[in-house]
PDB file of C-alpha atoms and ligand atoms in Angstrom:
ATOM      1  CA  UNK A   1      92.453 209.155  24.316  1.00  0.00           C
ATOM      2  CA  UNK A   2      94.697 206.280  23.306  1.00  0.00           C
ATOM      3  CA  UNK A   3      93.888 202.880  21.909  1.00  0.00           C
ATOM      4  CA  UNK A   4      96.376 200.140  22.488  1.00  0.00           C
ATOM      5  CA  UNK A   5      96.537 196.938  20.474  1.00  0.00           C
ATOM      6  CA  UNK A   6      95.967 194.073  22.881  1.00  0.00           C
ATOM      7  CA  UNK A   7      95.089 191.469  20.252  1.00  0.00           C
ATOM      8  CA  UNK A   8      98.411 189.644  20.448  1.00  0.00           C
ATOM      9  CA  UNK A   9      97.995 189.307  24.181  1.00  0.00           C
ATOM     10  CA  UNK A  10      94.549 187.815  23.753  1.00  0.00           C
ATOM     11  CA  UNK A  11      95.798 185.414  21.073  1.00  0.00           C
ATOM     12  CA  UNK A  12      98.605 184.273  23.322  1.00  0.00           C
ATOM     13  CA  UNK A  13      96.153 183.642  26.096  1.00  0.00           C
ATOM     14  CA  UNK A  14      93.888 181.637  23.799  1.00  0.00           C
ATOM     15  CA  UNK A  15      96.690 179.704  22.137  1.00  0.00           C
ATOM     16  CA  UNK A  16      98.452 178.597  25.288  1.00  0.00           C
ATOM     17  CA  UNK A  17      95.574 178.502  27.744  1.00  0.00           C
ATOM     18  CA  UNK A  18      97.912 180.235  30.168  1.00  0.00           C
ATOM     19  CA  UNK A  19      97.116 183.426  32.023  1.00  0.00           C
ATOM     20  CA  UNK A  20      98.811 186.233  30.158  1.00  0.00           C
ATOM     21  CA  UNK A  21     102.006 187.388  31.737  1.00  0.00           C
ATOM     22  CA  UNK A  22     102.216 191.132  32.371  1.00  0.00           C
ATOM     23  CA  UNK A  23     105.603 191.278  30.661  1.00  0.00           C
ATOM     24  CA  UNK A  24     103.920 190.512  27.347  1.00  0.00           C
ATOM     25  CA  UNK A  25     101.975 193.740  27.554  1.00  0.00           C
ATOM     26  CA  UNK A  26     103.439 197.047  26.582  1.00  0.00           C
ATOM     27  CA  UNK A  27     102.751 198.450  30.033  1.00  0.00           C
ATOM     28  CA  UNK A  28     104.331 201.859  29.540  1.00  0.00           C
ATOM     29  CA  UNK A  29     100.991 203.612  29.083  1.00  0.00           C
ATOM     30  CA  UNK A  30      99.823 202.046  32.346  1.00  0.00           C
ATOM     31  CA  UNK A  31     102.579 203.525  34.453  1.00  0.00           C
ATOM     32  CA  UNK A  32     100.624 206.637  35.263  1.00  0.00           C
ATOM     33  CA  UNK A  33      97.155 205.211  35.640  1.00  0.00           C
ATOM     34  CA  UNK A  34      94.815 207.192  37.818  1.00  0.00           C
ATOM     35  CA  UNK A  35      91.511 205.334  37.581  1.00  0.00           C
ATOM     36  CA  UNK A  36      90.316 202.115  35.950  1.00  0.00           C
ATOM     37  CA  UNK A  37      86.825 200.912  35.239  1.00  0.00           C
ATOM     38  CA  UNK A  38      86.007 197.528  33.754  1.00  0.00           C
ATOM     39  CA  UNK A  39      82.436 196.920  32.677  1.00  0.00           C
ATOM     40  CA  UNK A  40      80.822 194.516  30.221  1.00  0.00           C
ATOM     41  CA  UNK A  41      81.853 196.520  27.189  1.00  0.00           C
ATOM     42  CA  UNK A  42      84.874 198.605  27.994  1.00  0.00           C
ATOM     43  CA  UNK A  43      88.031 198.936  29.951  1.00  0.00           C
ATOM     44  CA  UNK A  44      88.396 202.634  30.625  1.00  0.00           C
ATOM     45  CA  UNK A  45      91.634 203.965  31.973  1.00  0.00           C
ATOM     46  CA  UNK A  46      92.303 207.566  32.904  1.00  0.00           C
ATOM     47  CA  UNK A  47      95.796 208.857  33.256  1.00  0.00           C
ATOM     48  CA  UNK A  48      96.769 211.424  35.855  1.00  0.00           C
ATOM     49  CA  UNK A  49      93.442 213.171  35.934  1.00  0.00           C
ATOM     50  CA  UNK A  50      94.330 215.164  39.010  1.00  0.00           C
ATOM     51  CA  UNK A  51      97.875 214.293  39.912  1.00  0.00           C
ATOM     52  CA  UNK A  52     101.035 215.461  38.230  1.00  0.00           C
ATOM     53  CA  UNK A  53     104.139 213.338  38.272  1.00  0.00           C
ATOM     54  CA  UNK A  54     107.571 214.419  37.265  1.00  0.00           C
ATOM     55  CA  UNK A  55     110.303 212.593  35.444  1.00  0.00           C
ATOM     56  CA  UNK A  56     113.271 214.855  36.012  1.00  0.00           C
ATOM     57  CA  UNK A  57     111.861 218.244  35.008  1.00  0.00           C
ATOM     58  CA  UNK A  58     109.351 216.989  32.459  1.00  0.00           C
ATOM     59  CA  UNK A  59     105.757 216.960  33.569  1.00  0.00           C
ATOM     60  CA  UNK A  60     103.906 213.937  32.263  1.00  0.00           C
ATOM     61  CA  UNK A  61     100.809 215.044  30.396  1.00  0.00           C
ATOM     62  CA  UNK A  62      97.293 213.872  31.151  1.00  0.00           C
ATOM     63  CA  UNK A  63      96.077 211.070  28.997  1.00  0.00           C
ATOM     64  CA  UNK A  64      93.062 208.939  28.755  1.00  0.00           C
ATOM     65  CA  UNK A  65      92.819 205.511  27.252  1.00  0.00           C
ATOM     66  CA  UNK A  66      89.705 203.550  26.400  1.00  0.00           C
ATOM     67  CA  UNK A  67      89.980 200.052  25.046  1.00  0.00           C
ATOM     68  CA  UNK A  68      87.151 197.946  23.701  1.00  0.00           C
ATOM     69  CA  UNK A  69      86.415 195.037  25.945  1.00  0.00           C
ATOM     70  CA  UNK A  70      86.465 191.454  24.656  1.00  0.00           C
ATOM     71  CA  UNK A  71      84.837 188.362  26.089  1.00  0.00           C
ATOM     72  CA  UNK A  72      87.903 186.311  27.027  1.00  0.00           C
ATOM     73  CA  UNK A  73      87.766 185.999  30.821  1.00  0.00           C
ATOM     74  CA  UNK A  74      91.419 184.891  31.083  1.00  0.00           C
ATOM     75  CA  UNK A  75      92.458 187.907  29.097  1.00  0.00           C
ATOM     76  CA  UNK A  76      90.370 190.279  31.155  1.00  0.00           C
ATOM     77  CA  UNK A  77      91.674 188.765  34.392  1.00  0.00           C
ATOM     78  CA  UNK A  78      95.229 189.181  33.120  1.00  0.00           C
ATOM     79  CA  UNK A  79      94.593 192.806  32.209  1.00  0.00           C
ATOM     80  CA  UNK A  80      93.064 193.319  35.626  1.00  0.00           C
ATOM     81  CA  UNK A  81      96.227 192.036  37.286  1.00  0.00           C
ATOM     82  CA  UNK A  82      98.410 194.257  35.145  1.00  0.00           C
ATOM     83  CA  UNK A  83      96.244 197.225  36.003  1.00  0.00           C
ATOM     84  CA  UNK A  84      96.471 196.468  39.705  1.00  0.00           C
ATOM     85  CA  UNK A  85     100.252 196.353  39.412  1.00  0.00           C
ATOM     86  CA  UNK A  86     100.203 199.691  37.625  1.00  0.00           C
ATOM     87  CA  UNK A  87      98.030 201.251  40.349  1.00  0.00           C
ATOM     88  CA  UNK A  88     100.320 199.913  43.060  1.00  0.00           C
ATOM     89  CA  UNK A  89     103.296 201.292  41.184  1.00  0.00           C
ATOM     90  CA  UNK A  90     101.636 204.695  40.890  1.00  0.00           C
ATOM     91  CA  UNK A  91     100.789 204.847  44.600  1.00  0.00           C
ATOM     92  CA  UNK A  92     104.307 203.952  45.623  1.00  0.00           C
ATOM     93  CA  UNK A  93     105.959 206.358  43.244  1.00  0.00           C
ATOM     94  CA  UNK A  94     107.386 209.425  44.956  1.00  0.00           C
ATOM     95  CA  UNK A  95     106.153 212.836  43.818  1.00  0.00           C
ATOM     96  CA  UNK A  96     109.502 213.664  42.369  1.00  0.00           C
ATOM     97  CA  UNK A  97     111.935 211.192  40.854  1.00  0.00           C
ATOM     98  CA  UNK A  98     114.931 213.423  40.316  1.00  0.00           C
ATOM     99  CA  UNK A  99     118.348 212.533  39.029  1.00  0.00           C
ATOM    100  CA  UNK A 100     121.142 214.642  40.538  1.00  0.00           C
ATOM    101  CA  UNK A 101     122.088 217.172  37.832  1.00  0.00           C
ATOM    102  CA  UNK A 102     125.005 215.945  35.765  1.00  0.00           C
ATOM    103  CA  UNK A 103     124.838 212.376  37.124  1.00  0.00           C
ATOM    104  CA  UNK A 104     124.289 210.239  33.999  1.00  0.00           C
ATOM    105  CA  UNK A 105     125.905 207.222  35.696  1.00  0.00           C
ATOM    106  CA  UNK A 106     123.458 205.087  33.771  1.00  0.00           C
ATOM    107  CA  UNK A 107     124.955 206.259  30.462  1.00  0.00           C
ATOM    108  CA  UNK A 108     127.978 204.148  31.382  1.00  0.00           C
ATOM    109  CA  UNK A 109     127.654 200.418  31.781  1.00  0.00           C
ATOM    110  CA  UNK A 110     124.484 200.475  29.734  1.00  0.00           C
ATOM    111  CA  UNK A 111     124.188 199.720  26.049  1.00  0.00           C
ATOM    112  CA  UNK A 112     121.022 201.194  24.581  1.00  0.00           C
ATOM    113  CA  UNK A 113     119.586 199.087  21.789  1.00  0.00           C
ATOM    114  CA  UNK A 114     118.783 200.984  18.615  1.00  0.00           C
ATOM    115  CA  UNK A 115     116.223 200.386  15.892  1.00  0.00           C
ATOM    116  CA  UNK A 116     116.474 201.583  12.307  1.00  0.00           C
ATOM    117  CA  UNK A 117     114.336 204.599  13.144  1.00  0.00           C
ATOM    118  CA  UNK A 118     116.622 205.440  16.113  1.00  0.00           C
ATOM    119  CA  UNK A 119     119.648 205.355  13.811  1.00  0.00           C
ATOM    120  CA  UNK A 120     117.868 207.467  11.196  1.00  0.00           C
ATOM    121  CA  UNK A 121     116.856 210.048  13.841  1.00  0.00           C
ATOM    122  CA  UNK A 122     120.430 210.276  15.133  1.00  0.00           C
ATOM    123  CA  UNK A 123     121.729 210.491  11.551  1.00  0.00           C
ATOM    124  CA  UNK A 124     119.346 213.362  10.744  1.00  0.00           C
ATOM    125  CA  UNK A 125     120.312 215.099  13.987  1.00  0.00           C
ATOM    126  CA  UNK A 126     124.016 214.864  13.190  1.00  0.00           C
ATOM    127  CA  UNK A 127     123.597 215.669   9.500  1.00  0.00           C
ATOM    128  CA  UNK A 128     125.075 212.338   8.484  1.00  0.00           C
ATOM    129  CA  UNK A 129     123.906 209.421   6.368  1.00  0.00           C
ATOM    130  CA  UNK A 130     122.217 206.411   7.926  1.00  0.00           C
ATOM    131  CA  UNK A 131     125.066 204.149   6.822  1.00  0.00           C
ATOM    132  CA  UNK A 132     127.802 206.330   8.281  1.00  0.00           C
ATOM    133  CA  UNK A 133     125.932 206.756  11.572  1.00  0.00           C
ATOM    134  CA  UNK A 134     125.508 202.996  11.787  1.00  0.00           C
ATOM    135  CA  UNK A 135     129.162 202.369  11.043  1.00  0.00           C
ATOM    136  CA  UNK A 136     130.526 204.972  13.439  1.00  0.00           C
ATOM    137  CA  UNK A 137     128.221 204.785  16.414  1.00  0.00           C
ATOM    138  CA  UNK A 138     126.494 201.404  16.449  1.00  0.00           C
ATOM    139  CA  UNK A 139     127.738 197.930  17.317  1.00  0.00           C
ATOM    140  CA  UNK A 140     125.745 196.013  14.759  1.00  0.00           C
ATOM    141  CA  UNK A 141     123.858 193.000  16.144  1.00  0.00           C
ATOM    142  CA  UNK A 142     120.487 192.717  14.386  1.00  0.00           C
ATOM    143  CA  UNK A 143     117.820 191.139  16.569  1.00  0.00           C
ATOM    144  CA  UNK A 144     116.015 187.992  15.409  1.00  0.00           C
ATOM    145  CA  UNK A 145     112.838 189.952  14.659  1.00  0.00           C
ATOM    146  CA  UNK A 146     114.804 192.547  12.695  1.00  0.00           C
ATOM    147  CA  UNK A 147     113.628 195.400  14.892  1.00  0.00           C
ATOM    148  CA  UNK A 148     116.911 196.307  16.561  1.00  0.00           C
ATOM    149  CA  UNK A 149     120.012 196.735  14.445  1.00  0.00           C
ATOM    150  CA  UNK A 150     122.472 196.782  17.376  1.00  0.00           C
ATOM    151  CA  UNK A 151     123.438 199.006  20.304  1.00  0.00           C
ATOM    152  CA  UNK A 152     125.253 202.315  20.743  1.00  0.00           C
ATOM    153  CA  UNK A 153     129.028 202.212  20.911  1.00  0.00           C
ATOM    154  CA  UNK A 154     131.021 203.152  23.973  1.00  0.00           C
ATOM    155  CA  UNK A 155     134.160 205.265  24.001  1.00  0.00           C
ATOM    156  CA  UNK A 156     136.208 202.133  24.776  1.00  0.00           C
ATOM    157  CA  UNK A 157     135.929 198.374  24.981  1.00  0.00           C
ATOM    158  CA  UNK A 158     135.151 198.147  28.691  1.00  0.00           C
ATOM    159  CA  UNK A 159     131.517 197.450  29.576  1.00  0.00           C
ATOM    160  CA  UNK A 160     131.726 200.287  32.131  1.00  0.00           C
ATOM    161  CA  UNK A 161     132.901 202.823  29.536  1.00  0.00           C
ATOM    162  CA  UNK A 162     130.722 205.778  28.670  1.00  0.00           C
ATOM    163  CA  UNK A 163     128.305 205.980  25.789  1.00  0.00           C
ATOM    164  CA  UNK A 164     130.002 207.614  22.832  1.00  0.00           C
ATOM    165  CA  UNK A 165     127.456 210.455  22.982  1.00  0.00           C
ATOM    166  CA  UNK A 166     127.915 211.274  26.669  1.00  0.00           C
ATOM    167  CA  UNK A 167     129.351 214.767  27.189  1.00  0.00           C
ATOM    168  CA  UNK A 168     130.674 216.678  30.196  1.00  0.00           C
ATOM    169  CA  UNK A 169     133.672 214.561  31.242  1.00  0.00           C
ATOM    170  CA  UNK A 170     135.861 217.666  31.756  1.00  0.00           C
ATOM    171  CA  UNK A 171     133.476 219.336  34.184  1.00  0.00           C
ATOM    172  CA  UNK A 172     132.184 216.093  35.692  1.00  0.00           C
ATOM    173  CA  UNK A 173     128.663 217.325  35.004  1.00  0.00           C
ATOM    174  CA  UNK A 174     127.468 214.922  32.367  1.00  0.00           C
ATOM    175  CA  UNK A 175     124.723 215.229  29.804  1.00  0.00           C
ATOM    176  CA  UNK A 176     123.532 213.498  26.649  1.00  0.00           C
ATOM    177  CA  UNK A 177     125.084 215.100  23.576  1.00  0.00           C
ATOM    178  CA  UNK A 178     122.234 213.994  21.278  1.00  0.00           C
ATOM    179  CA  UNK A 179     119.382 214.450  23.751  1.00  0.00           C
ATOM    180  CA  UNK A 180     116.635 215.418  21.259  1.00  0.00           C
ATOM    181  CA  UNK A 181     117.549 212.428  19.075  1.00  0.00           C
ATOM    182  CA  UNK A 182     118.510 209.864  21.729  1.00  0.00           C
ATOM    183  CA  UNK A 183     117.323 206.264  21.199  1.00  0.00           C
ATOM    184  CA  UNK A 184     113.928 205.160  22.473  1.00  0.00           C
ATOM    185  CA  UNK A 185     115.746 202.833  24.848  1.00  0.00           C
ATOM    186  CA  UNK A 186     117.165 205.934  26.587  1.00  0.00           C
ATOM    187  CA  UNK A 187     113.842 207.794  26.449  1.00  0.00           C
ATOM    188  CA  UNK A 188     112.114 204.902  28.174  1.00  0.00           C
ATOM    189  CA  UNK A 189     114.781 204.415  30.807  1.00  0.00           C
ATOM    190  CA  UNK A 190     113.271 204.976  34.216  1.00  0.00           C
ATOM    191  CA  UNK A 191     115.287 206.101  37.242  1.00  0.00           C
ATOM    192  CA  UNK A 192     112.797 204.465  39.600  1.00  0.00           C
ATOM    193  CA  UNK A 193     114.740 202.156  41.855  1.00  0.00           C
ATOM    194  CA  UNK A 194     118.112 203.747  41.109  1.00  0.00           C
ATOM    195  CA  UNK A 195     120.121 204.307  44.305  1.00  0.00           C
ATOM    196  CA  UNK A 196     121.457 207.627  43.005  1.00  0.00           C
ATOM    197  CA  UNK A 197     118.030 209.236  42.667  1.00  0.00           C
ATOM    198  CA  UNK A 198     117.426 212.079  45.102  1.00  0.00           C
ATOM    199  CA  UNK A 199     113.720 212.621  45.775  1.00  0.00           C
ATOM    200  CA  UNK A 200     114.471 215.711  47.899  1.00  0.00           C
ATOM    201  CA  UNK A 201     115.692 217.671  44.882  1.00  0.00           C
ATOM    202  CA  UNK A 202     113.378 220.340  43.468  1.00  0.00           C
ATOM    203  CA  UNK A 203     111.272 219.614  40.397  1.00  0.00           C
ATOM    204  CA  UNK A 204     112.994 222.282  38.385  1.00  0.00           C
ATOM    205  CA  UNK A 205     116.713 222.125  37.816  1.00  0.00           C
ATOM    206  CA  UNK A 206     118.962 225.005  36.848  1.00  0.00           C
ATOM    207  CA  UNK A 207     121.482 222.582  35.341  1.00  0.00           C
ATOM    208  CA  UNK A 208     122.725 223.975  32.048  1.00  0.00           C
ATOM    209  CA  UNK A 209     124.103 221.509  29.558  1.00  0.00           C
ATOM    210  CA  UNK A 210     127.041 222.358  27.324  1.00  0.00           C
ATOM    211  CA  UNK A 211     127.356 222.124  23.554  1.00  0.00           C
ATOM    212  CA  UNK A 212     125.783 219.254  21.671  1.00  0.00           C
ATOM    213  CA  UNK A 213     127.800 216.310  20.411  1.00  0.00           C
ATOM    214  CA  UNK A 214     129.533 217.062  17.113  1.00  0.00           C
ATOM    215  CA  UNK A 215     130.862 214.264  14.936  1.00  0.00           C
ATOM    216  CA  UNK A 216     134.491 214.461  13.958  1.00  0.00           C
ATOM    217  CA  UNK A 217     134.634 215.514  10.352  1.00  0.00           C
ATOM    218  CA  UNK A 218     136.921 213.893   7.855  1.00  0.00           C
ATOM    219  CA  UNK A 219     138.866 217.152   7.439  1.00  0.00           C
ATOM    220  CA  UNK A 220     139.853 216.977  11.110  1.00  0.00           C
ATOM    221  CA  UNK A 221     137.578 219.803  12.232  1.00  0.00           C
ATOM    222  CA  UNK A 222     134.925 219.861  14.919  1.00  0.00           C
ATOM    223  CA  UNK A 223     132.775 222.818  15.817  1.00  0.00           C
ATOM    224  CA  UNK A 224     134.733 224.788  13.235  1.00  0.00           C
ATOM    225  CA  UNK A 225     138.040 224.228  15.091  1.00  0.00           C
ATOM    226  CA  UNK A 226     140.944 222.140  13.925  1.00  0.00           C
ATOM    227  CA  UNK A 227     141.400 219.132  16.208  1.00  0.00           C
TER     228      UNK A 227
HETATM  229  S1  SF4 B   1     118.910 207.051  36.750  1.00  0.00           S
HETATM  230 FE1  SF4 B   1     120.340 207.026  38.451  1.00  0.00          FE
HETATM  231  S2  SF4 B   1     122.376 206.821  37.494  1.00  0.00           S
HETATM  232 FE2  SF4 B   1     120.945 207.527  35.907  1.00  0.00          FE
HETATM  233  S3  SF4 B   1     121.099 209.785  35.919  1.00  0.00           S
HETATM  234 FE3  SF4 B   1     119.392 209.195  37.263  1.00  0.00          FE
HETATM  235  S4  SF4 B   1     120.275 209.104  39.312  1.00  0.00           S
HETATM  236 FE4  SF4 B   1     121.993 209.037  37.844  1.00  0.00          FE
HETATM  237  S1  SF4 B   2     122.429 208.291  23.858  1.00  0.00           S
HETATM  238 FE1  SF4 B   2     122.477 209.871  25.443  1.00  0.00          FE
HETATM  239  S2  SF4 B   2     120.999 209.196  27.010  1.00  0.00           S
HETATM  240 FE2  SF4 B   2     121.505 207.412  25.717  1.00  0.00          FE
HETATM  241  S3  SF4 B   2     123.188 206.369  26.788  1.00  0.00           S
HETATM  242 FE3  SF4 B   2     124.090 207.755  25.270  1.00  0.00          FE
HETATM  243  S4  SF4 B   2     124.487 209.658  26.396  1.00  0.00           S
HETATM  244 FE4  SF4 B   2     123.051 208.456  27.626  1.00  0.00          FE
END
């Protein structure tokens, strides 16, 4: 069961008198909605009770979310519309949304935003300090709300260049070199709508990634070898 904070949405609706726009809701948990019930006291949402959906090879787990109802009719109507969108999205989603193994086209031409916790996770993963990780791998542009500190660097200055952590350029079979620690922006990236997706591919892939990204050390060594 999950409880999601919808108070800010309700306040917006009350403050402006406008129907709440779906974009103001963190709709990620609604992407895999299976059944919705709205009564006088609750909105009850069940996730994937019977169906299984796949994002690459990861099966999305079953979840259930119950949220306490409030008496703002505009708010409830707005939630209802968001829920309908989520149901439509679920119905139209193919059983398997598979990226061709080694594709990673989207890791070029895309600049994932990073928060402080993203940078700290990457720093811990690489065995580096927060400050050094920020300096080496992040283009610093703090957002107005202070949440994002910038975006990941690319290997060059061109917008189409690859993310600095993308590996596999020799073999042409690409993979993320910091996959377990990748930014939330990358985790949330959805291939739905991408022209390169191949829904005929099997759920399970035998694609084997290579070694993880290793930062260049100051002594000129990487992976124990002199560069
Ligand atoms: S989302 Fe599209 S570009 Fe990115 S890896 Fe999947 S198929 Fe390739
Ligand atoms: S961090 Fe990994 S998943 Fe994210 S853009 Fe870079 S290579 Fe791709």
